[in-house]
mmCIF file of C-alpha atoms and ligand atoms in Angstrom:
data_model
loop_
_atom_site.group_PDB
_atom_site.id
_atom_site.type_symbol
_atom_site.label_atom_id
_atom_site.label_comp_id
_atom_site.label_asym_id
_atom_site.label_seq_id
_atom_site.Cartn_x
_atom_site.Cartn_y
_atom_site.Cartn_z
ATOM 1 C CA MET A 1194 29.211 9.703 -10.742
ATOM 2 C CA ASN A 1195 30.558 6.729 -9.345
ATOM 3 C CA VAL A 1196 27.902 6.354 -6.370
ATOM 4 C CA ASP A 1197 29.312 3.933 -3.457
ATOM 5 C CA TYR A 1198 25.921 2.302 -2.324
ATOM 6 C CA ALA A 1199 27.133 0.306 0.374
ATOM 7 C CA THR A 1200 27.748 3.434 2.527
ATOM 8 C CA ARG A 1201 24.536 4.753 1.991
ATOM 9 C CA VAL A 1202 22.538 5.191 5.256
ATOM 10 C CA THR A 1203 18.820 3.397 4.789
ATOM 11 C CA GLU A 1204 16.936 5.232 7.032
ATOM 12 C CA THR A 1205 14.515 3.329 9.962
ATOM 13 C CA VAL A 1206 11.558 4.249 11.936
ATOM 14 C CA ASP A 1207 10.834 1.810 15.149
ATOM 15 C CA ILE A 1208 7.340 0.677 14.942
ATOM 16 C CA LEU A 1209 5.781 -0.842 18.071
ATOM 17 C CA ILE A 1210 3.934 -4.277 17.138
ATOM 18 C CA HIS A 1211 2.130 -7.074 18.257
ATOM 19 C CA ALA A 1212 2.638 -10.193 15.665
ATOM 20 C CA ASP A 1213 2.291 -13.715 15.014
ATOM 21 C CA SER A 1214 4.889 -13.421 12.874
ATOM 22 C CA LEU A 1215 6.548 -10.271 12.285
ATOM 23 C CA PRO A 1216 6.593 -8.836 8.425
ATOM 24 C CA VAL A 1217 9.314 -9.660 6.387
ATOM 25 C CA TYR A 1218 11.752 -7.438 4.291
ATOM 26 C CA ALA A 1219 12.660 -9.787 1.473
ATOM 27 C CA HIS A 1220 16.009 -7.726 0.357
ATOM 28 C CA PRO A 1221 17.805 -4.940 2.559
ATOM 29 C CA GLY A 1222 16.608 -2.038 0.696
ATOM 30 C CA ASP A 1223 12.559 -2.679 -0.041
ATOM 31 C CA ALA A 1224 9.880 -0.783 0.782
ATOM 32 C CA GLY A 1225 7.566 -2.970 1.560
ATOM 33 C CA ALA A 1226 7.726 -6.010 4.777
ATOM 34 C CA ASP A 1227 5.447 -8.819 3.321
ATOM 35 C CA LEU A 1228 2.218 -10.003 5.732
ATOM 36 C CA CYS A 1229 1.042 -13.365 5.862
ATOM 37 C CA SER A 1230 -2.390 -15.183 5.748
ATOM 38 C CA THR A 1231 -3.295 -16.373 9.201
ATOM 39 C CA GLN A 1232 -5.610 -18.686 7.937
ATOM 40 C CA ASP A 1233 -6.699 -20.475 4.745
ATOM 41 C CA LEU A 1234 -8.726 -19.321 2.143
ATOM 42 C CA VAL A 1235 -10.022 -20.200 -1.185
ATOM 43 C CA LEU A 1236 -11.178 -17.161 -3.416
ATOM 44 C CA GLU A 1237 -12.805 -17.484 -6.154
ATOM 45 C CA PRO A 1238 -13.019 -15.869 -9.771
ATOM 46 C CA GLY A 1239 -14.021 -12.576 -8.247
ATOM 47 C CA GLU A 1240 -14.752 -13.046 -4.558
ATOM 48 C CA ARG A 1241 -13.355 -10.898 -1.668
ATOM 49 C CA ALA A 1242 -12.710 -11.950 1.470
ATOM 50 C CA LEU A 1243 -11.443 -10.286 4.585
ATOM 51 C CA VAL A 1244 -8.123 -12.217 5.100
ATOM 52 C CA GLY A 1245 -6.115 -11.725 8.425
ATOM 53 C CA THR A 1246 -2.111 -11.122 9.941
ATOM 54 C CA GLY A 1247 -2.428 -11.535 12.962
ATOM 55 C CA VAL A 1248 0.120 -8.024 13.259
ATOM 56 C CA SER A 1249 -0.566 -5.201 14.799
ATOM 57 C CA PHE A 1250 1.441 -1.528 15.386
ATOM 58 C CA ALA A 1251 1.634 1.313 17.399
ATOM 59 C CA LEU A 1252 2.330 3.808 14.447
ATOM 60 C CA PRO A 1253 4.062 6.847 16.048
ATOM 61 C CA ASP A 1254 2.426 9.887 15.525
ATOM 62 C CA GLY A 1255 2.738 11.108 11.907
ATOM 63 C CA TYR A 1256 2.926 8.194 9.942
ATOM 64 C CA VAL A 1257 0.756 6.023 8.266
ATOM 65 C CA ALA A 1258 0.984 1.863 7.191
ATOM 66 C CA PHE A 1259 -0.075 1.488 3.279
ATOM 67 C CA VAL A 1260 -1.232 -1.979 2.934
ATOM 68 C CA VAL A 1261 -1.084 -2.291 -0.800
ATOM 69 C CA PRO A 1262 -0.569 -5.479 -2.953
ATOM 70 C CA ARG A 1263 1.930 -7.945 -4.100
ATOM 71 C CA SER A 1264 3.639 -7.623 -7.356
ATOM 72 C CA GLY A 1265 3.840 -11.602 -8.364
ATOM 73 C CA LEU A 1266 0.158 -11.925 -6.962
ATOM 74 C CA ALA A 1267 -1.456 -9.305 -8.912
ATOM 75 C CA THR A 1268 0.859 -10.993 -12.354
ATOM 76 C CA LYS A 1269 0.184 -14.185 -11.764
ATOM 77 C CA HIS A 1270 -2.983 -15.427 -10.192
ATOM 78 C CA GLY A 1271 -4.777 -11.892 -10.302
ATOM 79 C CA ILE A 1272 -4.404 -11.117 -7.057
ATOM 80 C CA THR A 1273 -4.840 -7.896 -5.903
ATOM 81 C CA VAL A 1274 -5.863 -5.481 -2.796
ATOM 82 C CA VAL A 1275 -9.754 -4.191 -3.154
ATOM 83 C CA ASN A 1276 -8.803 -0.623 -1.593
ATOM 84 C CA ALA A 1277 -4.923 -0.617 -1.653
ATOM 85 C CA PRO A 1278 -3.360 1.650 -0.685
ATOM 86 C CA GLY A 1279 -4.992 0.426 2.732
ATOM 87 C CA THR A 1280 -4.984 2.621 4.847
ATOM 88 C CA VAL A 1281 -3.480 1.723 8.954
ATOM 89 C CA ASP A 1282 -4.606 4.909 10.902
ATOM 90 C CA ALA A 1283 -1.139 5.749 13.131
ATOM 91 C CA GLY A 1284 -4.349 5.384 16.654
ATOM 92 C CA TYR A 1285 -5.358 1.846 15.102
ATOM 93 C CA ARG A 1286 -4.294 -0.801 17.714
ATOM 94 C CA GLY A 1287 -6.437 -3.720 15.802
ATOM 95 C CA GLU A 1288 -5.427 -6.403 13.458
ATOM 96 C CA VAL A 1289 -4.039 -4.962 10.360
ATOM 97 C CA LYS A 1290 -6.148 -7.310 7.547
ATOM 98 C CA VAL A 1291 -5.864 -7.367 4.028
ATOM 99 C CA THR A 1292 -9.105 -6.792 1.293
ATOM 100 C CA LEU A 1293 -7.805 -9.616 -1.333
ATOM 101 C CA LEU A 1294 -9.977 -9.942 -4.548
ATOM 102 C CA ASN A 1295 -9.275 -12.505 -6.941
ATOM 103 C CA THR A 1296 -9.769 -10.935 -10.491
ATOM 104 C CA ASP A 1297 -9.297 -13.667 -12.479
ATOM 105 C CA ARG A 1298 -12.412 -14.646 -14.647
ATOM 106 C CA SER A 1299 -11.977 -18.468 -14.527
ATOM 107 C CA GLU A 1300 -9.031 -19.644 -11.721
ATOM 108 C CA ALA A 1301 -10.153 -19.782 -8.285
ATOM 109 C CA TYR A 1302 -6.573 -19.017 -5.917
ATOM 110 C CA ARG A 1303 -5.954 -21.051 -2.516
ATOM 111 C CA VAL A 1304 -4.268 -19.253 0.137
ATOM 112 C CA ALA A 1305 -2.656 -21.180 3.052
ATOM 113 C CA ALA A 1306 -1.917 -19.890 6.553
ATOM 114 C CA GLY A 1307 1.311 -18.379 6.577
ATOM 115 C CA ASP A 1308 1.309 -17.255 2.938
ATOM 116 C CA ARG A 1309 2.709 -13.708 1.901
ATOM 117 C CA ILE A 1310 -0.484 -12.495 0.545
ATOM 118 C CA ALA A 1311 0.333 -8.295 0.835
ATOM 119 C CA GLN A 1312 2.801 -5.734 1.716
ATOM 120 C CA VAL A 1313 2.865 -2.558 4.070
ATOM 121 C CA ILE A 1314 5.153 0.053 3.588
ATOM 122 C CA PHE A 1315 5.316 2.931 6.113
ATOM 123 C CA MET A 1316 5.702 6.702 5.557
ATOM 124 C CA GLN A 1317 5.181 10.134 6.959
ATOM 125 C CA VAL A 1318 2.259 12.394 6.249
ATOM 126 C CA SER A 1319 0.584 15.081 7.013
ATOM 127 C CA ARG A 1320 -2.143 16.426 8.212
ATOM 128 C CA ALA A 1321 -3.964 19.022 6.666
ATOM 129 C CA ASN A 1322 -4.874 22.476 8.699
ATOM 130 C CA PHE A 1323 -7.612 24.148 6.163
ATOM 131 C CA ILE A 1324 -6.849 27.447 5.467
ATOM 132 C CA GLU A 1325 -10.537 28.575 3.639
ATOM 133 C CA VAL A 1326 -10.614 30.883 0.761
ATOM 134 C CA ASP A 1327 -13.113 32.390 -1.404
ATOM 135 C CA ILE A 1328 -10.785 32.040 -4.573
ATOM 136 C CA LEU A 1329 -8.296 29.740 -5.143
ATOM 137 C CA PRO A 1330 -5.056 31.154 -6.585
ATOM 138 C CA GLY A 1331 -4.475 29.651 -10.245
ATOM 139 C CA SER A 1332 -2.311 27.763 -11.672
ATOM 140 C CA ASP A 1333 -1.100 26.386 -15.395
ATOM 141 C CA ARG A 1334 -3.663 23.712 -15.453
ATOM 142 C CA GLY A 1335 -6.295 24.907 -13.519
ATOM 143 C CA GLU A 1336 -9.507 22.934 -14.004
ATOM 144 C CA SER A 1337 -8.110 20.645 -16.865
ATOM 145 C CA GLY A 1338 -7.570 16.460 -15.532
ATOM 146 C CA PHE A 1339 -9.131 12.848 -16.541
ATOM 147 C CA GLY A 1340 -7.258 12.557 -19.505
ATOM 148 C CA SER A 1341 -7.027 17.055 -20.712
ATOM 149 C CA THR A 1342 -3.408 16.272 -21.670
ATOM 150 C CA GLY A 1343 -4.415 13.254 -24.236
ATOM 151 C CA PHE A 1344 -2.877 9.688 -24.217
ATOM 152 C CA GLY A 1345 -0.205 9.577 -27.078
ATOM 153 C CA ALA A 1346 3.265 10.885 -27.259
ATOM 154 C CA ASP A 1347 2.360 14.431 -27.741
ATOM 155 C CA VAL A 1348 1.433 15.868 -24.880
ATOM 156 C CA LYS A 1349 -1.477 18.899 -24.893
ATOM 157 C CA GLY A 1350 -0.667 22.263 -23.382
ATOM 158 C CA GLN A 1351 3.077 21.375 -22.942
ATOM 159 C CA HIS A 1352 5.553 24.791 -22.808
ATOM 160 C CA GLU A 1353 8.887 25.185 -22.732
HETATM 161 O O1 DUT B 1468 -6.583 -2.157 4.102
HETATM 162 C C1 DUT B 1468 -6.578 -2.047 5.301
HETATM 163 C C2 DUT B 1468 -7.673 -0.527 5.757
HETATM 164 C C3 DUT B 1468 -7.850 -0.572 6.995
HETATM 165 N N1 DUT B 1468 -7.211 -1.316 8.142
HETATM 166 C C4 DUT B 1468 -7.511 -0.553 8.952
HETATM 167 C C5 DUT B 1468 -6.892 0.012 9.685
HETATM 168 C C6 DUT B 1468 -7.798 1.984 9.635
HETATM 169 O O2 DUT B 1468 -7.019 2.620 11.048
HETATM 170 C C7 DUT B 1468 -9.186 1.079 9.731
HETATM 171 C C8 DUT B 1468 -9.734 1.790 9.447
HETATM 172 O O3 DUT B 1468 -9.757 1.899 7.918
HETATM 173 P P1 DUT B 1468 -10.391 3.448 7.493
HETATM 174 O O4 DUT B 1468 -10.290 3.985 7.454
HETATM 175 O O5 DUT B 1468 -10.106 2.845 5.216
HETATM 176 O O6 DUT B 1468 -11.646 2.344 6.957
HETATM 177 P P2 DUT B 1468 -13.143 2.630 7.156
HETATM 178 O O7 DUT B 1468 -14.229 2.514 6.188
HETATM 179 O O8 DUT B 1468 -12.859 4.821 6.834
HETATM 180 O O9 DUT B 1468 -13.151 2.858 8.201
HETATM 181 P P3 DUT B 1468 -13.297 3.561 9.811
HETATM 182 O O10 DUT B 1468 -14.765 4.307 10.297
HETATM 183 O O11 DUT B 1468 -13.381 2.592 10.814
HETATM 184 O O12 DUT B 1468 -12.360 5.104 9.374
HETATM 185 O O13 DUT B 1468 -9.090 -0.192 9.237
HETATM 186 C C9 DUT B 1468 -6.699 -1.965 7.526
HETATM 187 O O14 DUT B 1468 -7.188 -3.274 9.096
HETATM 188 N N2 DUT B 1468 -6.724 -2.792 6.296
HETATM 189 MG MG1 MG B 1469 -11.985 5.723 8.267
#
């Protein structure tokens, strides 16, 4: 099928923001907008730090912002976000901060103010209306989990 990507509509949502510098979508269609550090710091091997971004949001009700690592920093330098995905609640009005961790065993990592340290993804979420029952409905998987289907190419329990 021939899809004309130019005619596809990208859905956007208005996000109220207070920011030193706006998060940046590096390419059209990117899911994540990069967040920048407000501070200079050095992360020694194994060290973590709470890093400011200078950004605060008033998210629409029913939305969440997830703070997630940048793959380049992770792959090249072992820099990740400890609690990924960091959850920014719709009601939170404080500065969005990033708990960076240097997982590298030998190399320190230097962050300069203005560096893009993580990215933020906006998503709609459902809140649960918990309905207590005595017995849960059955399912194929049941209580199997934690590797129950194996790890090779063959999937245990697979059916037509
Ligand atoms: O990576 C993150 C994660 C959270 N937050 C902010 C926004 C979020 O709404 C608030 C609380 O986050 P969370 O609920 O994950 O932390 P908690 O340890 O449960 O704190 P609290 O008791 O305040 O809910 O902290 C960030 O700025 N960055
Ligand atoms: Mg919480």
